[in-house]
Amino acid sequence: MAKRILCIEDDAGMRMSIRMMLEMVGYEMEEAKDGKAGVAQALKAPPDLIVCDIRMPILDGFQTLEELHKHESTAQIPFVFLTGEDPRTHLRKGMNLGASDFILKPIDVDDFIKAVQVRLEEAEKRKNESQRAIEELSESITRALPHELRTPMTGILGLTELLQSYDRMNPEEVKEIAKSLFDSAVRMNQTLEKFWIHTQCLLLPSDQAKLTASRQKGSRDAQEIAKRVAERLATSANRPADLVMSLSPISIAISERYLEHILQQLMDNAFKFSVPGTQVVLSTFCINGMGTISIKDQGRGMSEDQIKNIQMFMQFDRARHEQQGLGLGLMIAKRLTEMHGGNIQFGSTPSIGTSVTISFPLLTGKS
């Protein structure tokens, strides 16, 4: 069955030209003369791809894309902008809204057809990956969750059994058991939280509306979020004196909730895999138009092969480094960062330390 393309363009001549290009290579084209009509048409019969002019009456291209992303049936449709202006003028705003590509007018036929083909292929690939992700999620949870919950659950059961004889204990013993119970419950909660994040990593790419909303909402004071997470984990590790911070204001295109999850994983690893008395350094700054967060420790480090093979459920050298956790931290950080248009870089030397740098597009309107 031929792929269906919806063209939203107020210029009738341009619509005709685009129709000829698309039908020449076997696509079907539907059309709308403005954004409002385009949204109605897409909701009535969702196409495989949308080509949309930016400058239009009633609803411009950006407003059209925003409106489509409010609806589950149209939120994931590939969206290609047409513009007669320098695409760089609109690039950041368009990408933050979830645009797939920009095509410059006057349209080059070969470039246009190639762009349409690529975006359709990417959409099909995402659909297949989403299905595989759901299958992987089910398999991963079935395999790992019982094991990871067993240890804290065993502790809780054993401690509650001891408490049944509380009348023969002194207050300090009861207090110690209560603390151990609390620690086991915290660990169980952290395990479940990591599985929730794992779920988001697998399913978020297929939920374009949710991903776009996260980018648009952003973190306007990301340095404060980083500070809060770092101080909390330093205190939890009994290492507040080891935390060193150099923070410049940054506003980045990722929601506070997801940013906090990323920082939680990275800062937790920094304290977990370094020894008390060594520094953990947190920095925030802007460079090359990106908001950047850097975390450095003086811990065990990783080899080049280990960095290359950061995968779900991998725990490096677990026999030699008895640490609690699923080994998901670095992979979670990597996947969430890349989903939001950012990048993550690892630098590490065994027995010397690790540095992790994450960078995100700046929040629209922020410098």
mmCIF file of C-alpha atoms in Angstrom:
data_model
loop_
_atom_site.group_PDB
_atom_site.id
_atom_site.type_symbol
_atom_site.label_atom_id
_atom_site.label_comp_id
_atom_site.label_asym_id
_atom_site.label_seq_id
_atom_site.Cartn_x
_atom_site.Cartn_y
_atom_site.Cartn_z
ATOM 1 C CA MET A 1 0.000 0.000 0.000
ATOM 2 C CA ALA A 2 1.326 3.436 -0.960
ATOM 3 C CA LYS A 3 2.410 5.741 1.845
ATOM 4 C CA ARG A 4 0.129 8.725 2.442
ATOM 5 C CA ILE A 5 1.650 12.197 2.746
ATOM 6 C CA LEU A 6 -0.301 15.194 4.030
ATOM 7 C CA CYS A 7 0.892 18.529 2.612
ATOM 8 C CA ILE A 8 -0.139 21.621 4.606
ATOM 9 C CA GLU A 9 0.677 24.667 2.476
ATOM 10 C CA ASP A 10 -1.195 27.915 1.800
ATOM 11 C CA ASP A 11 0.289 28.339 -1.708
ATOM 12 C CA ALA A 12 -1.818 26.361 -4.209
ATOM 13 C CA GLY A 13 0.990 26.333 -6.771
ATOM 14 C CA MET A 14 3.421 24.890 -4.239
ATOM 15 C CA ARG A 15 0.887 22.219 -3.264
ATOM 16 C CA MET A 16 0.574 21.212 -6.905
ATOM 17 C CA SER A 17 4.351 21.030 -7.335
ATOM 18 C CA ILE A 18 4.731 18.867 -4.231
ATOM 19 C CA ARG A 19 1.912 16.583 -5.408
ATOM 20 C CA MET A 20 3.701 16.008 -8.711
ATOM 21 C CA MET A 21 6.972 15.186 -6.923
ATOM 22 C CA LEU A 22 5.359 12.725 -4.525
ATOM 23 C CA GLU A 23 3.069 10.970 -7.009
ATOM 24 C CA MET A 24 5.994 10.616 -9.418
ATOM 25 C CA VAL A 25 7.637 8.174 -6.964
ATOM 26 C CA GLY A 26 4.469 6.372 -5.905
ATOM 27 C CA TYR A 27 3.266 8.257 -2.822
ATOM 28 C CA GLU A 28 -0.318 9.392 -2.292
ATOM 29 C CA MET A 29 -0.785 13.040 -1.309
ATOM 30 C CA GLU A 30 -3.578 14.737 0.602
ATOM 31 C CA GLU A 31 -3.585 18.484 1.091
ATOM 32 C CA ALA A 32 -4.743 21.295 3.353
ATOM 33 C CA LYS A 33 -4.474 25.037 2.729
ATOM 34 C CA ASP A 34 -3.752 26.097 6.307
ATOM 35 C CA GLY A 35 -2.743 24.716 9.688
ATOM 36 C CA LYS A 36 -6.253 24.470 11.098
ATOM 37 C CA ALA A 37 -7.482 22.468 8.110
ATOM 38 C CA GLY A 38 -4.329 20.354 8.244
ATOM 39 C CA VAL A 39 -4.858 19.419 11.882
ATOM 40 C CA ALA A 40 -8.471 18.449 11.176
ATOM 41 C CA GLN A 41 -7.421 16.353 8.185
ATOM 42 C CA ALA A 42 -4.655 14.589 10.135
ATOM 43 C CA LEU A 43 -6.969 13.788 13.039
ATOM 44 C CA LYS A 44 -9.616 12.427 10.674
ATOM 45 C CA ALA A 45 -7.197 10.140 8.821
ATOM 46 C CA PRO A 46 -3.631 10.141 10.239
ATOM 47 C CA PRO A 47 -1.110 10.138 7.360
ATOM 48 C CA ASP A 48 2.286 8.429 7.305
ATOM 49 C CA LEU A 49 4.128 11.778 7.094
ATOM 50 C CA ILE A 50 3.291 15.492 7.142
ATOM 51 C CA VAL A 51 4.969 18.200 5.068
ATOM 52 C CA CYS A 52 4.102 21.666 6.386
ATOM 53 C CA ASP A 53 4.963 25.260 5.545
ATOM 54 C CA ILE A 54 6.069 27.458 8.457
ATOM 55 C CA ARG A 55 4.536 30.791 7.405
ATOM 56 C CA MET A 56 0.758 30.302 7.110
ATOM 57 C CA PRO A 57 -2.447 32.079 8.193
ATOM 58 C CA ILE A 58 -4.679 30.907 11.068
ATOM 59 C CA LEU A 59 -2.131 28.403 12.445
ATOM 60 C CA ASP A 60 1.521 28.673 11.441
ATOM 61 C CA GLY A 61 3.693 25.581 11.096
ATOM 62 C CA PHE A 62 4.914 25.617 14.697
ATOM 63 C CA GLN A 63 1.385 25.973 16.082
ATOM 64 C CA THR A 64 0.226 23.182 13.787
ATOM 65 C CA LEU A 65 2.940 20.847 15.073
ATOM 66 C CA GLU A 66 2.131 21.741 18.691
ATOM 67 C CA GLU A 67 -1.557 21.033 18.106
ATOM 68 C CA LEU A 68 -0.846 17.663 16.488
ATOM 69 C CA HIS A 69 1.360 16.624 19.397
ATOM 70 C CA LYS A 70 -1.580 17.068 21.775
ATOM 71 C CA HIS A 71 -3.282 14.047 20.229
ATOM 72 C CA GLU A 72 -2.075 10.478 20.598
ATOM 73 C CA SER A 73 -3.115 9.541 17.052
ATOM 74 C CA THR A 74 -0.918 12.232 15.451
ATOM 75 C CA ALA A 75 1.860 12.838 17.986
ATOM 76 C CA GLN A 76 4.289 10.377 16.416
ATOM 77 C CA ILE A 77 3.787 11.233 12.741
ATOM 78 C CA PRO A 78 7.062 12.409 11.091
ATOM 79 C CA PHE A 79 6.804 16.160 10.482
ATOM 80 C CA VAL A 80 8.872 17.988 7.845
ATOM 81 C CA PHE A 81 8.904 21.790 7.708
ATOM 82 C CA LEU A 82 9.051 23.800 4.483
ATOM 83 C CA THR A 83 10.670 27.226 4.722
ATOM 84 C CA GLY A 84 11.813 29.948 2.372
ATOM 85 C CA GLU A 85 14.101 31.338 5.072
ATOM 86 C CA ASP A 86 17.439 30.152 6.402
ATOM 87 C CA PRO A 87 16.506 26.925 8.281
ATOM 88 C CA ARG A 88 18.931 27.860 11.049
ATOM 89 C CA THR A 89 16.535 30.656 12.004
ATOM 90 C CA HIS A 90 13.951 28.109 13.114
ATOM 91 C CA LEU A 91 16.053 25.002 13.699
ATOM 92 C CA ARG A 92 16.217 25.007 17.491
ATOM 93 C CA LYS A 93 12.552 25.856 17.969
ATOM 94 C CA GLY A 94 11.443 23.290 15.417
ATOM 95 C CA MET A 95 13.574 20.494 16.813
ATOM 96 C CA ASN A 96 12.473 21.257 20.370
ATOM 97 C CA LEU A 97 8.880 20.921 19.162
ATOM 98 C CA GLY A 98 9.687 17.548 17.624
ATOM 99 C CA ALA A 99 10.172 18.367 13.922
ATOM 100 C CA SER A 100 11.876 15.660 11.870
ATOM 101 C CA ASP A 101 13.481 17.812 9.169
ATOM 102 C CA PHE A 102 13.572 21.158 7.338
ATOM 103 C CA ILE A 103 13.326 21.535 3.544
ATOM 104 C CA LEU A 104 14.415 24.816 1.968
ATOM 105 C CA LYS A 105 12.354 26.516 -0.757
ATOM 106 C CA PRO A 106 12.662 26.478 -3.717
ATOM 107 C CA ILE A 107 12.486 22.714 -3.326
ATOM 108 C CA ASP A 108 15.136 20.508 -4.887
ATOM 109 C CA VAL A 109 13.250 17.426 -6.099
ATOM 110 C CA ASP A 110 15.957 14.874 -5.290
ATOM 111 C CA ASP A 111 16.641 16.318 -1.835
ATOM 112 C CA PHE A 112 12.943 16.466 -1.035
ATOM 113 C CA ILE A 113 12.174 12.891 -2.092
ATOM 114 C CA LYS A 114 15.241 11.630 -0.240
ATOM 115 C CA ALA A 115 14.188 13.450 2.943
ATOM 116 C CA VAL A 116 10.686 11.980 2.739
ATOM 117 C CA GLN A 117 12.044 8.466 2.191
ATOM 118 C CA VAL A 118 14.485 8.752 5.086
ATOM 119 C CA ARG A 119 11.840 10.027 7.529
ATOM 120 C CA LEU A 120 9.389 7.307 6.531
ATOM 121 C CA GLU A 121 12.069 4.646 6.984
ATOM 122 C CA GLU A 122 12.973 6.088 10.384
ATOM 123 C CA ALA A 123 9.318 6.004 11.450
ATOM 124 C CA GLU A 124 9.024 2.356 10.443
ATOM 125 C CA LYS A 125 12.238 1.571 12.295
ATOM 126 C CA ARG A 126 10.956 3.328 15.434
ATOM 127 C CA LYS A 127 7.738 1.338 15.245
ATOM 128 C CA ASN A 128 9.657 -1.930 15.085
ATOM 129 C CA GLU A 129 12.051 -0.853 17.833
ATOM 130 C CA SER A 130 9.137 0.088 20.053
ATOM 131 C CA GLN A 131 7.686 -3.386 19.719
ATOM 132 C CA ARG A 132 11.050 -4.965 20.464
ATOM 133 C CA ALA A 133 11.478 -2.628 23.438
ATOM 134 C CA ILE A 134 8.200 -3.769 24.944
ATOM 135 C CA GLU A 135 9.251 -7.392 24.521
ATOM 136 C CA GLU A 136 12.678 -6.629 25.998
ATOM 137 C CA LEU A 137 11.112 -4.818 28.937
ATOM 138 C CA SER A 138 8.897 -7.758 29.762
ATOM 139 C CA GLU A 139 11.785 -10.204 29.519
ATOM 140 C CA SER A 140 14.163 -8.014 31.542
ATOM 141 C CA ILE A 141 11.746 -7.451 34.396
ATOM 142 C CA THR A 142 10.794 -11.118 34.498
ATOM 143 C CA ARG A 143 14.466 -12.068 34.675
ATOM 144 C CA ALA A 144 15.892 -9.460 37.023
ATOM 145 C CA LEU A 145 13.206 -8.108 39.320
ATOM 146 C CA PRO A 146 12.728 -11.216 41.496
ATOM 147 C CA HIS A 147 16.473 -11.461 42.131
ATOM 148 C CA GLU A 148 16.930 -7.784 42.930
ATOM 149 C CA LEU A 149 13.971 -7.713 45.306
ATOM 150 C CA ARG A 150 14.924 -10.935 47.050
ATOM 151 C CA THR A 151 17.828 -9.519 49.077
ATOM 152 C CA PRO A 152 15.995 -6.586 50.717
ATOM 153 C CA MET A 153 12.851 -8.680 51.138
ATOM 154 C CA THR A 154 14.831 -11.418 52.898
ATOM 155 C CA GLY A 155 16.270 -8.774 55.207
ATOM 156 C CA ILE A 156 12.860 -7.319 55.984
ATOM 157 C CA LEU A 157 11.372 -10.742 56.744
ATOM 158 C CA GLY A 158 14.272 -11.697 58.984
ATOM 159 C CA LEU A 159 14.222 -8.433 60.901
ATOM 160 C CA THR A 160 10.463 -8.489 61.440
ATOM 161 C CA GLU A 161 10.815 -12.013 62.796
ATOM 162 C CA LEU A 162 13.393 -10.735 65.287
ATOM 163 C CA LEU A 163 11.033 -7.948 66.340
ATOM 164 C CA GLN A 164 8.498 -10.514 67.454
ATOM 165 C CA SER A 165 10.798 -10.996 70.445
ATOM 166 C CA TYR A 166 11.108 -7.245 71.105
ATOM 167 C CA ASP A 167 10.108 -7.703 74.757
ATOM 168 C CA ARG A 168 13.470 -9.404 75.377
ATOM 169 C CA MET A 169 15.456 -6.630 73.668
ATOM 170 C CA ASN A 170 16.838 -3.410 75.008
ATOM 171 C CA PRO A 171 15.868 -0.088 73.345
ATOM 172 C CA GLU A 172 19.153 0.178 71.434
ATOM 173 C CA GLU A 173 18.654 -3.233 69.821
ATOM 174 C CA VAL A 174 15.129 -2.320 68.761
ATOM 175 C CA LYS A 175 16.397 0.977 67.353
ATOM 176 C CA GLU A 176 19.114 -0.829 65.367
ATOM 177 C CA ILE A 177 16.606 -3.289 63.903
ATOM 178 C CA ALA A 178 14.285 -0.413 62.962
ATOM 179 C CA LYS A 179 17.161 1.302 61.151
ATOM 180 C CA SER A 180 18.006 -1.896 59.267
ATOM 181 C CA LEU A 181 14.362 -2.309 58.289
ATOM 182 C CA PHE A 182 14.300 1.237 56.981
ATOM 183 C CA ASP A 183 17.511 0.682 54.979
ATOM 184 C CA SER A 184 16.097 -2.494 53.405
ATOM 185 C CA ALA A 185 12.856 -0.723 52.500
ATOM 186 C CA VAL A 186 14.817 2.155 50.948
ATOM 187 C CA ARG A 187 16.827 -0.274 48.860
ATOM 188 C CA MET A 188 13.662 -2.001 47.659
ATOM 189 C CA ASN A 189 12.146 1.359 46.736
ATOM 190 C CA GLN A 190 15.311 2.317 44.829
ATOM 191 C CA THR A 191 15.173 -0.972 42.951
ATOM 192 C CA LEU A 192 11.576 -0.344 41.905
ATOM 193 C CA GLU A 193 12.444 3.237 40.956
ATOM 194 C CA LYS A 194 15.244 2.010 38.706
ATOM 195 C CA PHE A 195 12.872 -0.371 37.001
ATOM 196 C CA TRP A 196 10.460 2.518 36.450
ATOM 197 C CA ILE A 197 13.282 4.496 34.829
ATOM 198 C CA HIS A 198 14.195 1.444 32.774
ATOM 199 C CA THR A 199 10.604 1.345 31.557
ATOM 200 C CA GLN A 200 10.766 5.021 30.568
ATOM 201 C CA CYS A 201 14.016 4.448 28.666
ATOM 202 C CA LEU A 202 12.392 1.711 26.631
ATOM 203 C CA LEU A 203 8.984 3.259 26.027
ATOM 204 C CA LEU A 204 9.630 7.019 25.868
ATOM 205 C CA PRO A 205 11.020 7.013 22.288
ATOM 206 C CA SER A 206 7.660 5.711 21.051
ATOM 207 C CA ASP A 207 5.727 8.429 22.914
ATOM 208 C CA GLN A 208 6.645 11.499 20.872
ATOM 209 C CA ALA A 209 4.108 13.725 22.624
ATOM 210 C CA LYS A 210 5.547 12.974 26.058
ATOM 211 C CA LEU A 211 9.114 13.399 24.837
ATOM 212 C CA THR A 212 8.338 16.732 23.183
ATOM 213 C CA ALA A 213 6.561 17.935 26.333
ATOM 214 C CA SER A 214 9.640 17.079 28.386
ATOM 215 C CA ARG A 215 11.868 19.105 26.047
ATOM 216 C CA GLN A 216 9.518 22.087 26.038
ATOM 217 C CA LYS A 217 9.031 22.122 29.798
ATOM 218 C CA GLY A 218 12.760 22.025 30.370
ATOM 219 C CA SER A 219 14.812 22.758 33.465
ATOM 220 C CA ARG A 220 15.206 26.516 33.870
ATOM 221 C CA ASP A 221 17.597 26.270 36.800
ATOM 222 C CA ALA A 222 19.385 23.032 36.049
ATOM 223 C CA GLN A 223 22.348 24.010 38.219
ATOM 224 C CA GLU A 224 20.069 24.119 41.271
ATOM 225 C CA ILE A 225 18.694 20.672 40.487
ATOM 226 C CA ALA A 226 22.242 19.349 40.147
ATOM 227 C CA LYS A 227 23.227 20.959 43.443
ATOM 228 C CA ARG A 228 20.228 19.514 45.263
ATOM 229 C CA VAL A 229 20.839 15.972 43.998
ATOM 230 C CA ALA A 230 24.576 16.131 44.687
ATOM 231 C CA GLU A 231 24.159 17.408 48.240
ATOM 232 C CA ARG A 232 21.541 14.790 49.025
ATOM 233 C CA LEU A 233 23.716 11.922 47.793
ATOM 234 C CA ALA A 234 26.849 13.298 49.449
ATOM 235 C CA THR A 235 25.002 13.404 52.759
ATOM 236 C CA SER A 236 23.602 9.904 52.215
ATOM 237 C CA ALA A 237 27.127 8.615 51.577
ATOM 238 C CA ASN A 238 28.427 10.445 54.693
ATOM 239 C CA ARG A 239 30.758 12.420 52.402
ATOM 240 C CA PRO A 240 29.549 16.040 52.322
ATOM 241 C CA ALA A 241 33.129 17.289 52.675
ATOM 242 C CA ASP A 242 34.165 15.396 49.516
ATOM 243 C CA LEU A 243 31.694 17.265 47.290
ATOM 244 C CA VAL A 244 33.179 20.179 45.330
ATOM 245 C CA MET A 245 30.881 22.312 43.146
ATOM 246 C CA SER A 246 31.408 24.975 40.495
ATOM 247 C CA LEU A 247 27.974 26.001 39.222
ATOM 248 C CA SER A 248 27.018 28.462 36.495
ATOM 249 C CA PRO A 249 23.343 29.043 35.576
ATOM 250 C CA ILE A 250 22.043 26.826 32.749
ATOM 251 C CA SER A 251 18.528 26.260 31.367
ATOM 252 C CA ILE A 252 18.216 23.090 29.296
ATOM 253 C CA ALA A 253 15.594 21.274 27.193
ATOM 254 C CA ILE A 254 14.804 18.322 29.453
ATOM 255 C CA SER A 255 12.201 18.184 32.195
ATOM 256 C CA GLU A 256 13.315 18.466 35.798
ATOM 257 C CA ARG A 257 12.051 14.980 36.554
ATOM 258 C CA TYR A 258 14.158 13.270 33.887
ATOM 259 C CA LEU A 259 17.183 15.458 34.602
ATOM 260 C CA GLU A 260 16.999 14.527 38.264
ATOM 261 C CA HIS A 261 16.874 10.836 37.349
ATOM 262 C CA ILE A 262 19.990 11.188 35.185
ATOM 263 C CA LEU A 263 21.895 13.077 37.868
ATOM 264 C CA GLN A 264 20.780 10.583 40.507
ATOM 265 C CA GLN A 265 22.376 7.733 38.532
ATOM 266 C CA LEU A 266 25.607 9.574 37.738
ATOM 267 C CA MET A 267 26.172 11.121 41.164
ATOM 268 C CA ASP A 268 25.273 7.857 42.886
ATOM 269 C CA ASN A 269 27.935 6.038 40.849
ATOM 270 C CA ALA A 270 30.490 8.766 41.568
ATOM 271 C CA PHE A 271 30.118 8.334 45.336
ATOM 272 C CA LYS A 272 29.522 4.592 45.230
ATOM 273 C CA PHE A 273 32.657 3.734 43.265
ATOM 274 C CA SER A 274 35.091 6.112 44.965
ATOM 275 C CA VAL A 275 36.411 6.053 48.511
ATOM 276 C CA PRO A 276 35.789 8.570 51.319
ATOM 277 C CA GLY A 277 38.355 11.333 51.420
ATOM 278 C CA THR A 278 38.558 11.700 47.623
ATOM 279 C CA GLN A 279 36.803 14.505 45.786
ATOM 280 C CA VAL A 280 33.651 14.276 43.683
ATOM 281 C CA VAL A 281 33.529 17.404 41.506
ATOM 282 C CA LEU A 282 30.283 18.755 40.015
ATOM 283 C CA SER A 283 30.336 21.560 37.420
ATOM 284 C CA THR A 284 27.669 23.248 35.282
ATOM 285 C CA PHE A 285 28.397 25.603 32.376
ATOM 286 C CA CYS A 286 27.467 26.566 28.801
ATOM 287 C CA ILE A 287 29.723 25.674 25.881
ATOM 288 C CA ASN A 288 29.112 25.575 22.114
ATOM 289 C CA GLY A 289 25.452 26.464 22.595
ATOM 290 C CA MET A 290 24.810 23.553 24.945
ATOM 291 C CA GLY A 291 24.087 23.424 28.667
ATOM 292 C CA THR A 292 26.654 21.081 30.184
ATOM 293 C CA ILE A 293 26.977 19.182 33.471
ATOM 294 C CA SER A 294 30.261 17.522 34.404
ATOM 295 C CA ILE A 295 30.834 14.978 37.193
ATOM 296 C CA LYS A 296 34.321 13.746 38.097
ATOM 297 C CA ASP A 297 35.441 11.280 40.732
ATOM 298 C CA GLN A 298 38.708 9.669 41.799
ATOM 299 C CA GLY A 299 37.352 6.143 42.041
ATOM 300 C CA ARG A 300 37.876 2.739 40.436
ATOM 301 C CA GLY A 301 37.445 3.899 36.844
ATOM 302 C CA MET A 302 36.579 1.833 33.773
ATOM 303 C CA SER A 303 38.547 0.413 30.873
ATOM 304 C CA GLU A 304 37.873 1.418 27.244
ATOM 305 C CA ASP A 305 36.114 -1.880 26.614
ATOM 306 C CA GLN A 306 33.847 -1.376 29.608
ATOM 307 C CA ILE A 307 32.871 2.094 28.414
ATOM 308 C CA LYS A 308 32.063 0.698 24.954
ATOM 309 C CA ASN A 309 29.899 -2.011 26.440
ATOM 310 C CA ILE A 310 27.639 -0.011 28.721
ATOM 311 C CA GLN A 311 24.524 -2.130 28.472
ATOM 312 C CA MET A 312 21.351 -2.730 30.405
ATOM 313 C CA PHE A 313 21.821 -4.883 33.533
ATOM 314 C CA MET A 314 25.614 -4.911 33.247
ATOM 315 C CA GLN A 315 27.539 -4.596 36.530
ATOM 316 C CA PHE A 316 31.293 -4.349 35.964
ATOM 317 C CA ASP A 317 33.549 -6.419 38.247
ATOM 318 C CA ARG A 318 30.721 -7.129 40.636
ATOM 319 C CA ALA A 319 32.657 -9.894 42.415
ATOM 320 C CA ARG A 320 35.471 -7.468 43.261
ATOM 321 C CA HIS A 321 33.292 -4.467 44.003
ATOM 322 C CA GLU A 322 30.359 -5.457 46.175
ATOM 323 C CA GLN A 323 27.964 -2.571 45.608
ATOM 324 C CA GLN A 324 24.184 -2.575 45.721
ATOM 325 C CA GLY A 325 22.354 -1.778 42.517
ATOM 326 C CA LEU A 326 21.212 -3.060 39.166
ATOM 327 C CA GLY A 327 24.091 -1.681 37.122
ATOM 328 C CA LEU A 328 21.575 0.388 35.136
ATOM 329 C CA GLY A 329 22.870 3.824 36.076
ATOM 330 C CA LEU A 330 25.134 4.672 33.161
ATOM 331 C CA MET A 331 22.828 3.193 30.549
ATOM 332 C CA ILE A 332 19.823 5.013 31.971
ATOM 333 C CA ALA A 333 21.726 8.304 31.862
ATOM 334 C CA LYS A 334 22.899 7.672 28.314
ATOM 335 C CA ARG A 335 19.503 6.764 26.905
ATOM 336 C CA LEU A 336 17.558 9.571 28.581
ATOM 337 C CA THR A 337 20.191 12.124 27.540
ATOM 338 C CA GLU A 338 20.178 11.087 23.894
ATOM 339 C CA MET A 339 16.368 10.977 23.768
ATOM 340 C CA HIS A 340 16.359 14.680 24.639
ATOM 341 C CA GLY A 341 18.789 15.646 21.888
ATOM 342 C CA GLY A 342 21.782 15.680 24.208
ATOM 343 C CA ASN A 343 25.015 13.764 24.303
ATOM 344 C CA ILE A 344 27.024 12.032 26.993
ATOM 345 C CA GLN A 345 30.771 11.460 27.117
ATOM 346 C CA PHE A 346 32.718 9.159 29.404
ATOM 347 C CA GLY A 347 36.360 9.514 30.297
ATOM 348 C CA SER A 348 37.890 6.978 32.629
ATOM 349 C CA THR A 349 41.107 5.292 33.685
ATOM 350 C CA PRO A 350 41.064 2.159 35.874
ATOM 351 C CA SER A 351 42.094 2.904 39.473
ATOM 352 C CA ILE A 352 42.319 6.649 38.732
ATOM 353 C CA GLY A 353 38.776 7.845 38.221
ATOM 354 C CA THR A 354 35.889 8.618 35.919
ATOM 355 C CA SER A 355 34.494 11.783 34.370
ATOM 356 C CA VAL A 356 31.039 11.990 32.818
ATOM 357 C CA THR A 357 29.874 15.010 30.826
ATOM 358 C CA ILE A 358 26.262 15.445 29.717
ATOM 359 C CA SER A 359 25.165 18.239 27.369
ATOM 360 C CA PHE A 360 21.668 19.329 26.337
ATOM 361 C CA PRO A 361 20.235 21.930 23.949
ATOM 362 C CA LEU A 362 19.544 25.181 25.751
ATOM 363 C CA LEU A 363 15.926 25.860 26.596
ATOM 364 C CA THR A 364 14.358 28.092 23.919
ATOM 365 C CA GLY A 365 14.740 31.746 24.840
ATOM 366 C CA LYS A 366 17.652 31.051 27.209
ATOM 367 C CA SER A 367 21.327 31.700 26.604
#
